[in-house]
PDB file of C-alpha atoms in Angstrom:
ATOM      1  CA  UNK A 912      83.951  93.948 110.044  1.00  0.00           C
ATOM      2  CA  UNK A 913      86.955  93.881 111.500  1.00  0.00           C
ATOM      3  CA  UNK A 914      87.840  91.828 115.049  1.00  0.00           C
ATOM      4  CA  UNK A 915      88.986  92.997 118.123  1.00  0.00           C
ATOM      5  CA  UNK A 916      92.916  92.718 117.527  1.00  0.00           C
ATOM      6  CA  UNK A 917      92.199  95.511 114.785  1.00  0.00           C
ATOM      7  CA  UNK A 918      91.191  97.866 117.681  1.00  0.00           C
ATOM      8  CA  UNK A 919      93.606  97.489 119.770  1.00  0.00           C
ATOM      9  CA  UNK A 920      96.957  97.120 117.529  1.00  0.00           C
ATOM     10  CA  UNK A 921      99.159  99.467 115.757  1.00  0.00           C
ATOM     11  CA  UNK A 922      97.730 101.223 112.896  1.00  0.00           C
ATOM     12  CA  UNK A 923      98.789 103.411 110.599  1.00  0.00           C
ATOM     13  CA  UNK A 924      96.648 105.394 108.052  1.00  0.00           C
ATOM     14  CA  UNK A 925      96.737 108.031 104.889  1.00  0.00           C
ATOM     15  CA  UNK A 926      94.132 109.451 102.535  1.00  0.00           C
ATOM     16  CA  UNK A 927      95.120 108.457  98.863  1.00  0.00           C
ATOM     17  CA  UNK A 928      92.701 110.693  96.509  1.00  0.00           C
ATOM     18  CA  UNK A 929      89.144 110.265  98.260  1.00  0.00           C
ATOM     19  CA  UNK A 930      90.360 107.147 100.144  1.00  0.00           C
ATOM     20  CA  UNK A 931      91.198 106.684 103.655  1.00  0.00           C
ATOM     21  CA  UNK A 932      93.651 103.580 104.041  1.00  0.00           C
ATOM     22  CA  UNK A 933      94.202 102.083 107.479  1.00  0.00           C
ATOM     23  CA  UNK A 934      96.317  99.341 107.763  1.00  0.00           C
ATOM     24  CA  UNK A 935      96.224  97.131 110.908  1.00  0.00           C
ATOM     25  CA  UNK A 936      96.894  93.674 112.540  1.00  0.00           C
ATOM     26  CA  UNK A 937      93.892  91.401 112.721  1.00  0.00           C
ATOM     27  CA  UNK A 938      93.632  87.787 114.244  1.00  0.00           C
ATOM     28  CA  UNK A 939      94.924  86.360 111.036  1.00  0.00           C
ATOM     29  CA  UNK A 940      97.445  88.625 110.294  1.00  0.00           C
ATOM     30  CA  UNK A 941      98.065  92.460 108.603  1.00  0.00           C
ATOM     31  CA  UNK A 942      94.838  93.903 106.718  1.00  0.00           C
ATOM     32  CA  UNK A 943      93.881  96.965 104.980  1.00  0.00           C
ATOM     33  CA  UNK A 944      91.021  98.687 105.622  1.00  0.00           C
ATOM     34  CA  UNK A 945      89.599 101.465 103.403  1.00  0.00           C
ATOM     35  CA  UNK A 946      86.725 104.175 103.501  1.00  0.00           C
ATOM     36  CA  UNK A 947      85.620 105.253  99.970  1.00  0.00           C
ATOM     37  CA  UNK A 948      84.283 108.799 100.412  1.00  0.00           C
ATOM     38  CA  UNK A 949      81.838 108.671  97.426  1.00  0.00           C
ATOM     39  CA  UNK A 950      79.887 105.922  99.056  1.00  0.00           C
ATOM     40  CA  UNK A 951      80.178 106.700 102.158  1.00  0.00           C
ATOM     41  CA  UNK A 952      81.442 103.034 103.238  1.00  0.00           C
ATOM     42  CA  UNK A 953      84.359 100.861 104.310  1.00  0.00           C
ATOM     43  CA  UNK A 954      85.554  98.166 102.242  1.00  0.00           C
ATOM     44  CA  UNK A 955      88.586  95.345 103.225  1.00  0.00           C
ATOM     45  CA  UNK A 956      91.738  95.142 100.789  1.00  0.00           C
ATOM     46  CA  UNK A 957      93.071  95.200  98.662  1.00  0.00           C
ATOM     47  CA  UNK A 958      96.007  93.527 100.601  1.00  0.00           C
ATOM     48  CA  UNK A 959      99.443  94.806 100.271  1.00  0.00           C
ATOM     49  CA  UNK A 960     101.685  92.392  98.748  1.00  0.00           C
ATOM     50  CA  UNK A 961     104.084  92.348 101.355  1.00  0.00           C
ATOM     51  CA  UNK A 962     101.871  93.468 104.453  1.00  0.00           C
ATOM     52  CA  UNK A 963     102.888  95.564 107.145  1.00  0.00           C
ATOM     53  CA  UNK A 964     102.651  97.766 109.516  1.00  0.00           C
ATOM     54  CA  UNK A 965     104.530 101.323 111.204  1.00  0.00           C
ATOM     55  CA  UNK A 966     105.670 102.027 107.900  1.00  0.00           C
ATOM     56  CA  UNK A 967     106.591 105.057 106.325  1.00  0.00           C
ATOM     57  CA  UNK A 968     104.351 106.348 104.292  1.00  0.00           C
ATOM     58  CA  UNK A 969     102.872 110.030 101.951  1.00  0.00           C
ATOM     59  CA  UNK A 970     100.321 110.534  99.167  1.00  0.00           C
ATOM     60  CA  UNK A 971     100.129 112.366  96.161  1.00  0.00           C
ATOM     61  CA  UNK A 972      96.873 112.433  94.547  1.00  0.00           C
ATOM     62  CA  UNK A 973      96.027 109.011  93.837  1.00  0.00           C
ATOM     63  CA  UNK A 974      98.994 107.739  94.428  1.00  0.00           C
ATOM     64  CA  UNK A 975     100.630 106.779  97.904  1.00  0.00           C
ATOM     65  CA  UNK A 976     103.839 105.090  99.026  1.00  0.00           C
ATOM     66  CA  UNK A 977     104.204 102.664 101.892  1.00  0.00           C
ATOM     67  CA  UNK A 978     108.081 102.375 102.745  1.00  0.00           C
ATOM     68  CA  UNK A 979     109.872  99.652 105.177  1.00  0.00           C
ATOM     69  CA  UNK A 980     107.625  98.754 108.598  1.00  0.00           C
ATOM     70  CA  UNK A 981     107.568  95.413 110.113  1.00  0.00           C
ATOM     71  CA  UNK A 982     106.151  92.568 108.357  1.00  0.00           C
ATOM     72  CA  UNK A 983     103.932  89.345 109.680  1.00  0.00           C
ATOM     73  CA  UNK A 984     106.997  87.896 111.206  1.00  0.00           C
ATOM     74  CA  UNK A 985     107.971  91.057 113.088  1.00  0.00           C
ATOM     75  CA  UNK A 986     110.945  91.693 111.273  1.00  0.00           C
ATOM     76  CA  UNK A 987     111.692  95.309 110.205  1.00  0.00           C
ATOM     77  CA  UNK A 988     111.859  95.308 106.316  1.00  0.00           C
ATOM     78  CA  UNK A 989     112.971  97.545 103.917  1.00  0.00           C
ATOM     79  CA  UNK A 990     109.993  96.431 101.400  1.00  0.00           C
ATOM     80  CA  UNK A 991     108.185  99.429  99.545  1.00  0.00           C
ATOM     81  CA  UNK A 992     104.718  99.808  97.705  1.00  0.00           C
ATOM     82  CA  UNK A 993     102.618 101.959  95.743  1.00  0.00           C
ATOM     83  CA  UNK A 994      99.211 102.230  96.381  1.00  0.00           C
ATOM     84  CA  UNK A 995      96.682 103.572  93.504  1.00  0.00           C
ATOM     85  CA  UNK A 996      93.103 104.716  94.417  1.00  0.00           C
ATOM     86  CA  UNK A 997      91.950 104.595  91.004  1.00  0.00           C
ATOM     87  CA  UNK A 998      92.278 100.573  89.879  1.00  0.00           C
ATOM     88  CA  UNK A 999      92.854  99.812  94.139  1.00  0.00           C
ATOM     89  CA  UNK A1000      96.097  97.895  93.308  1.00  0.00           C
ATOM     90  CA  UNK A1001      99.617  97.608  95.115  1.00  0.00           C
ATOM     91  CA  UNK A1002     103.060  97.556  93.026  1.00  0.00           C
ATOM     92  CA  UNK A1003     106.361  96.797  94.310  1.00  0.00           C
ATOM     93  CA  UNK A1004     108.989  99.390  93.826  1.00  0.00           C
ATOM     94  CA  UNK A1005     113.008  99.477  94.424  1.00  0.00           C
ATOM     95  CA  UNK A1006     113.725  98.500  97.590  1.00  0.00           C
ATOM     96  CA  UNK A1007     115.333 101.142 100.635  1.00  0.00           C
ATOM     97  CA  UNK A1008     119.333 100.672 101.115  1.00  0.00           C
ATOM     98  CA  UNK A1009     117.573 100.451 104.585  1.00  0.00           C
ATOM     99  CA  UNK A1010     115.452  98.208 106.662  1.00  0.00           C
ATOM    100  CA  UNK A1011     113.461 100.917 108.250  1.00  0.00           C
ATOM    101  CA  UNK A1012     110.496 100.679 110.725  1.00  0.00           C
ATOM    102  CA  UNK A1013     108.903 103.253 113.002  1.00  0.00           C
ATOM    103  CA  UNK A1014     109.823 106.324 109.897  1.00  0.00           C
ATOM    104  CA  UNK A1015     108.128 109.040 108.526  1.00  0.00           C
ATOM    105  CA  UNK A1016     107.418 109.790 104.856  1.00  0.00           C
ATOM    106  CA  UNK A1017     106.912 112.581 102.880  1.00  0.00           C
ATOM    107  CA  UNK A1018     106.732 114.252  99.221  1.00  0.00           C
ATOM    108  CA  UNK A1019     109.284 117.128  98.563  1.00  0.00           C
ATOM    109  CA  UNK A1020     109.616 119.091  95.616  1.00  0.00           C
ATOM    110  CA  UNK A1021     107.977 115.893  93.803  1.00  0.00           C
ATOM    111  CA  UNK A1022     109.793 113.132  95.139  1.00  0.00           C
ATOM    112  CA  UNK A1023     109.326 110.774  98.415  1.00  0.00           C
ATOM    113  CA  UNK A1024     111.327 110.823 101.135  1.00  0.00           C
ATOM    114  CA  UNK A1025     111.840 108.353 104.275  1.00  0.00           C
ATOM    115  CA  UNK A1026     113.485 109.464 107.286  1.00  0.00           C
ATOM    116  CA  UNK A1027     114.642 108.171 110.534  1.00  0.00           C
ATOM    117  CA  UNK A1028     113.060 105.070 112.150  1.00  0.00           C
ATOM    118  CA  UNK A1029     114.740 102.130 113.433  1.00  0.00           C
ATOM    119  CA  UNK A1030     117.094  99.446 111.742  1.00  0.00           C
ATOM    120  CA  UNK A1031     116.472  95.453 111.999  1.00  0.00           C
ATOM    121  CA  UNK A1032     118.456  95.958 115.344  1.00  0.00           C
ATOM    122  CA  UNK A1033     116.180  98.160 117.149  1.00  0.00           C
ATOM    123  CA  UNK A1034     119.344 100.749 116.585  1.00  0.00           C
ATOM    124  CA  UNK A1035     118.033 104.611 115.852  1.00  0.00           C
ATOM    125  CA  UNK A1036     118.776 105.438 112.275  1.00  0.00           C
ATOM    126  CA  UNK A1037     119.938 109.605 111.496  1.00  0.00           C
ATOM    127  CA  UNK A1038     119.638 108.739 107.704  1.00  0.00           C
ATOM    128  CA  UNK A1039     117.047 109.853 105.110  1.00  0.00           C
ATOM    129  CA  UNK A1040     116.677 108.238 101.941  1.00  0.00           C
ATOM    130  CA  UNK A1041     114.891 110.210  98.425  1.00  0.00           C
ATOM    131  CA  UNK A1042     112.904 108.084  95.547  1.00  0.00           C
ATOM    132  CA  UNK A1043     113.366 109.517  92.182  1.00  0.00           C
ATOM    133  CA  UNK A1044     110.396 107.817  90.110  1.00  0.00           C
ATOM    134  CA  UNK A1045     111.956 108.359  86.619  1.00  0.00           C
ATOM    135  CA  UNK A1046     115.403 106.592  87.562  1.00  0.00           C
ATOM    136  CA  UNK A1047     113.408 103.824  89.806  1.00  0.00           C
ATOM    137  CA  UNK A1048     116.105 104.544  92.456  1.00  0.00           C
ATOM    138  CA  UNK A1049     116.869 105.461  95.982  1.00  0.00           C
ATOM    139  CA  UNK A1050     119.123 108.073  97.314  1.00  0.00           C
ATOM    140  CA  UNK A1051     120.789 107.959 100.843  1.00  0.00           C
ATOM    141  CA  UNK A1052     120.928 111.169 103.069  1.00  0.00           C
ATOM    142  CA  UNK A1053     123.530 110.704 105.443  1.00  0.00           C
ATOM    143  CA  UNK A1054     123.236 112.379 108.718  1.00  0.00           C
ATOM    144  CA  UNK A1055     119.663 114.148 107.968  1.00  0.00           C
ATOM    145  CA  UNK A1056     118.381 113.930 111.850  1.00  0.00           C
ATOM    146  CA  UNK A1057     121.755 113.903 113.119  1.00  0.00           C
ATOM    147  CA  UNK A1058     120.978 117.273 115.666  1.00  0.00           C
ATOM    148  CA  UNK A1059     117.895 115.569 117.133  1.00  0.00           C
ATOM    149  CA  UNK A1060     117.867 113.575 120.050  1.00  0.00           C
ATOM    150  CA  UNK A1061     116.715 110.199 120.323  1.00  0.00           C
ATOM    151  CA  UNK A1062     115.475 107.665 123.275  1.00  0.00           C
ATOM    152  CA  UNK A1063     114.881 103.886 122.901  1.00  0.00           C
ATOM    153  CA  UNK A1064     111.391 104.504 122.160  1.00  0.00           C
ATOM    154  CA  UNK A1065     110.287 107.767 120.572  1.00  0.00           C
ATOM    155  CA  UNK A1066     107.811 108.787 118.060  1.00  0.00           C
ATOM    156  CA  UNK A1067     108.225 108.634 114.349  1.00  0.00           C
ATOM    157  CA  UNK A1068     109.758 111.863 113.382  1.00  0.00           C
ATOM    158  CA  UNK A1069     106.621 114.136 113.026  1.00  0.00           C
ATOM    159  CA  UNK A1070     107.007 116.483 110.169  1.00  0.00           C
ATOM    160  CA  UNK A1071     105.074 118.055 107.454  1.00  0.00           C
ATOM    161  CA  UNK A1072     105.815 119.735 104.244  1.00  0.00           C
ATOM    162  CA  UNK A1073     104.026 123.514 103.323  1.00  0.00           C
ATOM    163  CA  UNK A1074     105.146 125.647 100.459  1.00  0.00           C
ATOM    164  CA  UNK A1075     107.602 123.089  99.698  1.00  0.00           C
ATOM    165  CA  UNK A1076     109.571 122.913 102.945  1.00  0.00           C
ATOM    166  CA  UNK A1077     110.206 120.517 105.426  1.00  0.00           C
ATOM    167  CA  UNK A1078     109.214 120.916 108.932  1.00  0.00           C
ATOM    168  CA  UNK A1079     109.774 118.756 111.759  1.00  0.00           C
ATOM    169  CA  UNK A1080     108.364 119.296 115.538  1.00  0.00           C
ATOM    170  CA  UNK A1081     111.189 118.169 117.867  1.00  0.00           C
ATOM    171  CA  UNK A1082     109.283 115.959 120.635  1.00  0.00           C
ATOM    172  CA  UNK A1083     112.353 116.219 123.238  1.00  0.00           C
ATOM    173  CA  UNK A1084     111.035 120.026 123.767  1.00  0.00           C
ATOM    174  CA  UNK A1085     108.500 120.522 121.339  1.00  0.00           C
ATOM    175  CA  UNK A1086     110.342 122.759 119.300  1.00  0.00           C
ATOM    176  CA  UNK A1087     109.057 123.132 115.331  1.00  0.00           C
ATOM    177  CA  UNK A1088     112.381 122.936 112.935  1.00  0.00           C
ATOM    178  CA  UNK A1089     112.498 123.935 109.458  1.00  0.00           C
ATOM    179  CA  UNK A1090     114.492 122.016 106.752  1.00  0.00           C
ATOM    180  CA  UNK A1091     117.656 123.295 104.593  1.00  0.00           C
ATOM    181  CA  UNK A1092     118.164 120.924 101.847  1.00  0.00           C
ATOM    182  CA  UNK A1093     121.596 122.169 100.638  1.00  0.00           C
ATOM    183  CA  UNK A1094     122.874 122.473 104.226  1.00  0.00           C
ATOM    184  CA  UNK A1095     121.755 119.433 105.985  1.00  0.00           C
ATOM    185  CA  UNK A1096     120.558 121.345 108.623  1.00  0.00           C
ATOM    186  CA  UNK A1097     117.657 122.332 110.433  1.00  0.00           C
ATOM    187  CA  UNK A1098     116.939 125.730 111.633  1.00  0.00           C
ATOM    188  CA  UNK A1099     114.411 126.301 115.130  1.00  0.00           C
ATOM    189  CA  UNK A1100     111.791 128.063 114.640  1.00  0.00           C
ATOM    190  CA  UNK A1101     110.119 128.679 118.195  1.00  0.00           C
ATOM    191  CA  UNK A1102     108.757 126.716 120.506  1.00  0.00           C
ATOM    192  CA  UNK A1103     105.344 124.715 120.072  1.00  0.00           C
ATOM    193  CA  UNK A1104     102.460 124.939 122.181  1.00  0.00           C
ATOM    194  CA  UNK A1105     101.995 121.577 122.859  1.00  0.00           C
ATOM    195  CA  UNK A1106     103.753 118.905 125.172  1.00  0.00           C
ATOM    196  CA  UNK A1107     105.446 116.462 123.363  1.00  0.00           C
ATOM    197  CA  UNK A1108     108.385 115.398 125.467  1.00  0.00           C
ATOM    198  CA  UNK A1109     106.013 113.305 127.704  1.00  0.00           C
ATOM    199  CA  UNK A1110     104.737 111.063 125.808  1.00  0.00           C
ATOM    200  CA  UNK A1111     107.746 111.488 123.599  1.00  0.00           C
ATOM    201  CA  UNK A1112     106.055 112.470 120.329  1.00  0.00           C
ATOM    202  CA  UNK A1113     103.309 109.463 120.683  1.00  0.00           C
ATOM    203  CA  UNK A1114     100.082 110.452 120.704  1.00  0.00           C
ATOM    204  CA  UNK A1115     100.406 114.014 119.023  1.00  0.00           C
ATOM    205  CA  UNK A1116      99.036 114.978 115.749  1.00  0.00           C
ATOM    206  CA  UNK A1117     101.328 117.129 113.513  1.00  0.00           C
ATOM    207  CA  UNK A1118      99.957 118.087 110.203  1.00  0.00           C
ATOM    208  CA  UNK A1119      99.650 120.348 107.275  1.00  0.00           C
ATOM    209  CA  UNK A1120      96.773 122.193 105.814  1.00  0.00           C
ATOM    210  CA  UNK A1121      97.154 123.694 102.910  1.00  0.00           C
ATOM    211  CA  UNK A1122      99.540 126.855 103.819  1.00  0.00           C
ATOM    212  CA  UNK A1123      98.836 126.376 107.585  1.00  0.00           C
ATOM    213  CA  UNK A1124     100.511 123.707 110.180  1.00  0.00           C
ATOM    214  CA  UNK A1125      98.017 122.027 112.276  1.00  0.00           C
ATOM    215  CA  UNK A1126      99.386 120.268 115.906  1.00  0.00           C
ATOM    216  CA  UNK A1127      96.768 118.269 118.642  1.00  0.00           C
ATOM    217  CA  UNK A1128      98.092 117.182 121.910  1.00  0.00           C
ATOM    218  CA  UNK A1129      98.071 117.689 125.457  1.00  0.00           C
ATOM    219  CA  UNK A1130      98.718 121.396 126.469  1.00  0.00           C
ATOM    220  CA  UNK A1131     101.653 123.179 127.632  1.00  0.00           C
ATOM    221  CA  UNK A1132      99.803 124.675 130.599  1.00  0.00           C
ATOM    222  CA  UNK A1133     101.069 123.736 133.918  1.00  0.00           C
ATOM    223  CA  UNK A1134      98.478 122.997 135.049  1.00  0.00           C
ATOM    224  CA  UNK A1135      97.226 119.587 136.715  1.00  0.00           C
ATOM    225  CA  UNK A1136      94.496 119.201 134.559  1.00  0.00           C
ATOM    226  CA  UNK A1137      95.923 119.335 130.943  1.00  0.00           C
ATOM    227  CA  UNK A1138      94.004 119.838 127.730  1.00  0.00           C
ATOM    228  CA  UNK A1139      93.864 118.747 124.460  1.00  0.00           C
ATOM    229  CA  UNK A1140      94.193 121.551 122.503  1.00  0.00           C
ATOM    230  CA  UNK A1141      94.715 122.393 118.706  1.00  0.00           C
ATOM    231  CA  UNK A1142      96.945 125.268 117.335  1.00  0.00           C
ATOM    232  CA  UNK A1143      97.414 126.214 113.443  1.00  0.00           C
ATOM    233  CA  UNK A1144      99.971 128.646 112.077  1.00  0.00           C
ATOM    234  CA  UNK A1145     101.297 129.678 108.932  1.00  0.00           C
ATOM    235  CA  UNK A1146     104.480 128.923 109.147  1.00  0.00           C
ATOM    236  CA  UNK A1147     107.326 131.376 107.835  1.00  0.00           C
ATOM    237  CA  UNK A1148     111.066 129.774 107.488  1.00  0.00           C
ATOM    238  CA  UNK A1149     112.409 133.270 107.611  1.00  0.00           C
ATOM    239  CA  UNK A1150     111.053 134.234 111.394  1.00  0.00           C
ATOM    240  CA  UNK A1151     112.265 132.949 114.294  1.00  0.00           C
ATOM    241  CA  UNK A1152     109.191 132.379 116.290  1.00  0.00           C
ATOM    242  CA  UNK A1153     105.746 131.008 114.963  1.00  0.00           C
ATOM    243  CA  UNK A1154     102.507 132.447 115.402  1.00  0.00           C
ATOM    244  CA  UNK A1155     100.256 129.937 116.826  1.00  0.00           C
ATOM    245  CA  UNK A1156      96.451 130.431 116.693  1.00  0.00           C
ATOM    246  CA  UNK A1157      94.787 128.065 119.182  1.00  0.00           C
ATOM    247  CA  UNK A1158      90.908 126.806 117.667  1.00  0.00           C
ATOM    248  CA  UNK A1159      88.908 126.960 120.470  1.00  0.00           C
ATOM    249  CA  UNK A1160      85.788 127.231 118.757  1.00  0.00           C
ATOM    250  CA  UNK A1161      86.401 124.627 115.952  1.00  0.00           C
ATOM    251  CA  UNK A1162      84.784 120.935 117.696  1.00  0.00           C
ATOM    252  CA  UNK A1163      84.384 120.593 121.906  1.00  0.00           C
ATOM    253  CA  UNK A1164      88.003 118.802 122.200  1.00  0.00           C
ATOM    254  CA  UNK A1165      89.052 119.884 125.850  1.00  0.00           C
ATOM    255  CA  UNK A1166      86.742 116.575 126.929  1.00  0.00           C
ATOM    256  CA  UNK A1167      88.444 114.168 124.050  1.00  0.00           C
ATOM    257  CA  UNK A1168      91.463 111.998 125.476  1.00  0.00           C
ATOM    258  CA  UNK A1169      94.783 113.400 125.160  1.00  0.00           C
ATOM    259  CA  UNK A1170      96.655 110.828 123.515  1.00  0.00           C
ATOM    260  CA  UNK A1171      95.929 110.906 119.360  1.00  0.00           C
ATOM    261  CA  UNK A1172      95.866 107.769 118.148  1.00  0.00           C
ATOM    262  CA  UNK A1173      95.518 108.671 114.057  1.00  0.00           C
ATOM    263  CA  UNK A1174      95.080 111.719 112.211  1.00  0.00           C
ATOM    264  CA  UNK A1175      94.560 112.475 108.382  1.00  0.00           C
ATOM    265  CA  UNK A1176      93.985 114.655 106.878  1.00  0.00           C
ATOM    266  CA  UNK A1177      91.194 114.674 103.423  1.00  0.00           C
ATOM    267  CA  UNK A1178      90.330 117.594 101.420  1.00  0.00           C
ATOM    268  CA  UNK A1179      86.931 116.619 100.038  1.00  0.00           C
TER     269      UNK A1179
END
């Protein structure tokens, strides 16, 4: 099993088919960690060739993409993998134009995206970048979180893709934000019921479900005690506020700590 660095460092997670990977920092360096659901057990490696950690990272099928992160020497990297569930190996694909750690990654009308994160310089990056797996190549996105704003140690941008489209919960006021590819430019969309300004998008679970967004955090109740709470909605780019539906009924989680540490989520 794993030691007791594992628990207590930086992790980062994804479900690749009817995996779950987490990737963490042992004793002895970067590991990865997965749970087979068929057998119902966890199993250590395969190792990435280049391990790392607060990566970028999406899945599609059996297939998922780790982009940039910081390697064993704590340098940010712009290094990228592909992970497949099926034979449980890594391959190396073209590197990022950009050394990226602390990003988000995605799949968009069949191709991955990275966006945001930080450079080798600790220096907030507004840049996205697109992989096109027939050309092997990278495309830089100039600009494409140049509306948010940033602090010295926010979140990963915390976004999810239904229908197709691109949304993005802004954790300075926990606003949601919808995508325009051919404008650059993100549209609001409402506010979110969920406070993500104080812990500045850290410990908040943003996620889609099939048509439906799904968001955990603390509450935006002012009251002393906040909750966790969970809201879905199916989201609509065309309206200008969101119906959220909060799941009171769905698992006990007022008494569960506020702060999320990982979420995935694995259609079975």
């Amino acid at each position: 099993m794993h030691d007791y660095c594992f628990v207590h460092s930086d992790k980062g997670n994804n479900v690749c088919g009817s995996q779950l990977i987490v990737v963490g920092r042992e004793l002895e360096g970067i590991v990865v960690w997965r749970y087979e659901l068929e057998n119902n057990k966890w199993f250590k490696g395969p190792a990435m060739i280049t391990p790392r950690v607060m990566y970028g990272s999406a899945s599609r099928g059996t297939e998922a993409f780790f982009a940039g992160g910081i390697n064993e020497v704590y340098q940010a990297v712009n290094i990228v993998e592909k992970y497949n569930a099926d034979t449980k190996t890594w391959a190396v694909i073209r590197e990022m134009h950009k050394k990226r750690k602390f990003s988000s990654g995605f799949f968009l009308s069949g191709k991955f995206y990275v966006i945001g994160g930080r450079d080798e310089n600790n220096e907030n990056l507004t840049c996205g970048e697109m992989y096109d797996e027939e050309t092997n190549s990278w495309e830089l996105i100039p600009y494409m979180l140049k509306e948010m704003a940033f602090t010295s140690s926010h979140s990963p941008p915390l976004i999810a893709v239904v229908d197709d489209n691109l949304y993005l919960m802004d954790n300075s006021v926990s606003e949601l934000r919808v995508y325009d590819r051919n404008t650059n430019v993100w549209k609001k969309l409402g506010v979110v019921p969920v406070e993500t300004n104080i812990t500045l998008g850290w410990g908040v679970a943003f996620k889609s479900i099939g048509d439906r967004l799904l968001v955990i955090g603390p509450s935006s109740s002012q009251s002393c005690n906040r909750r966790t709470v969970v809201y879905t909605c199916r989201p609509s780019p065309k309206v200008e506020e969101q119906l959220w539906e909060e799941l009171k009924d769905s698992c006990d989680i007022a008494y569960y700590h506020q702060f999320i540490l990982n979420c995935c989520v694995m259609f079975a």
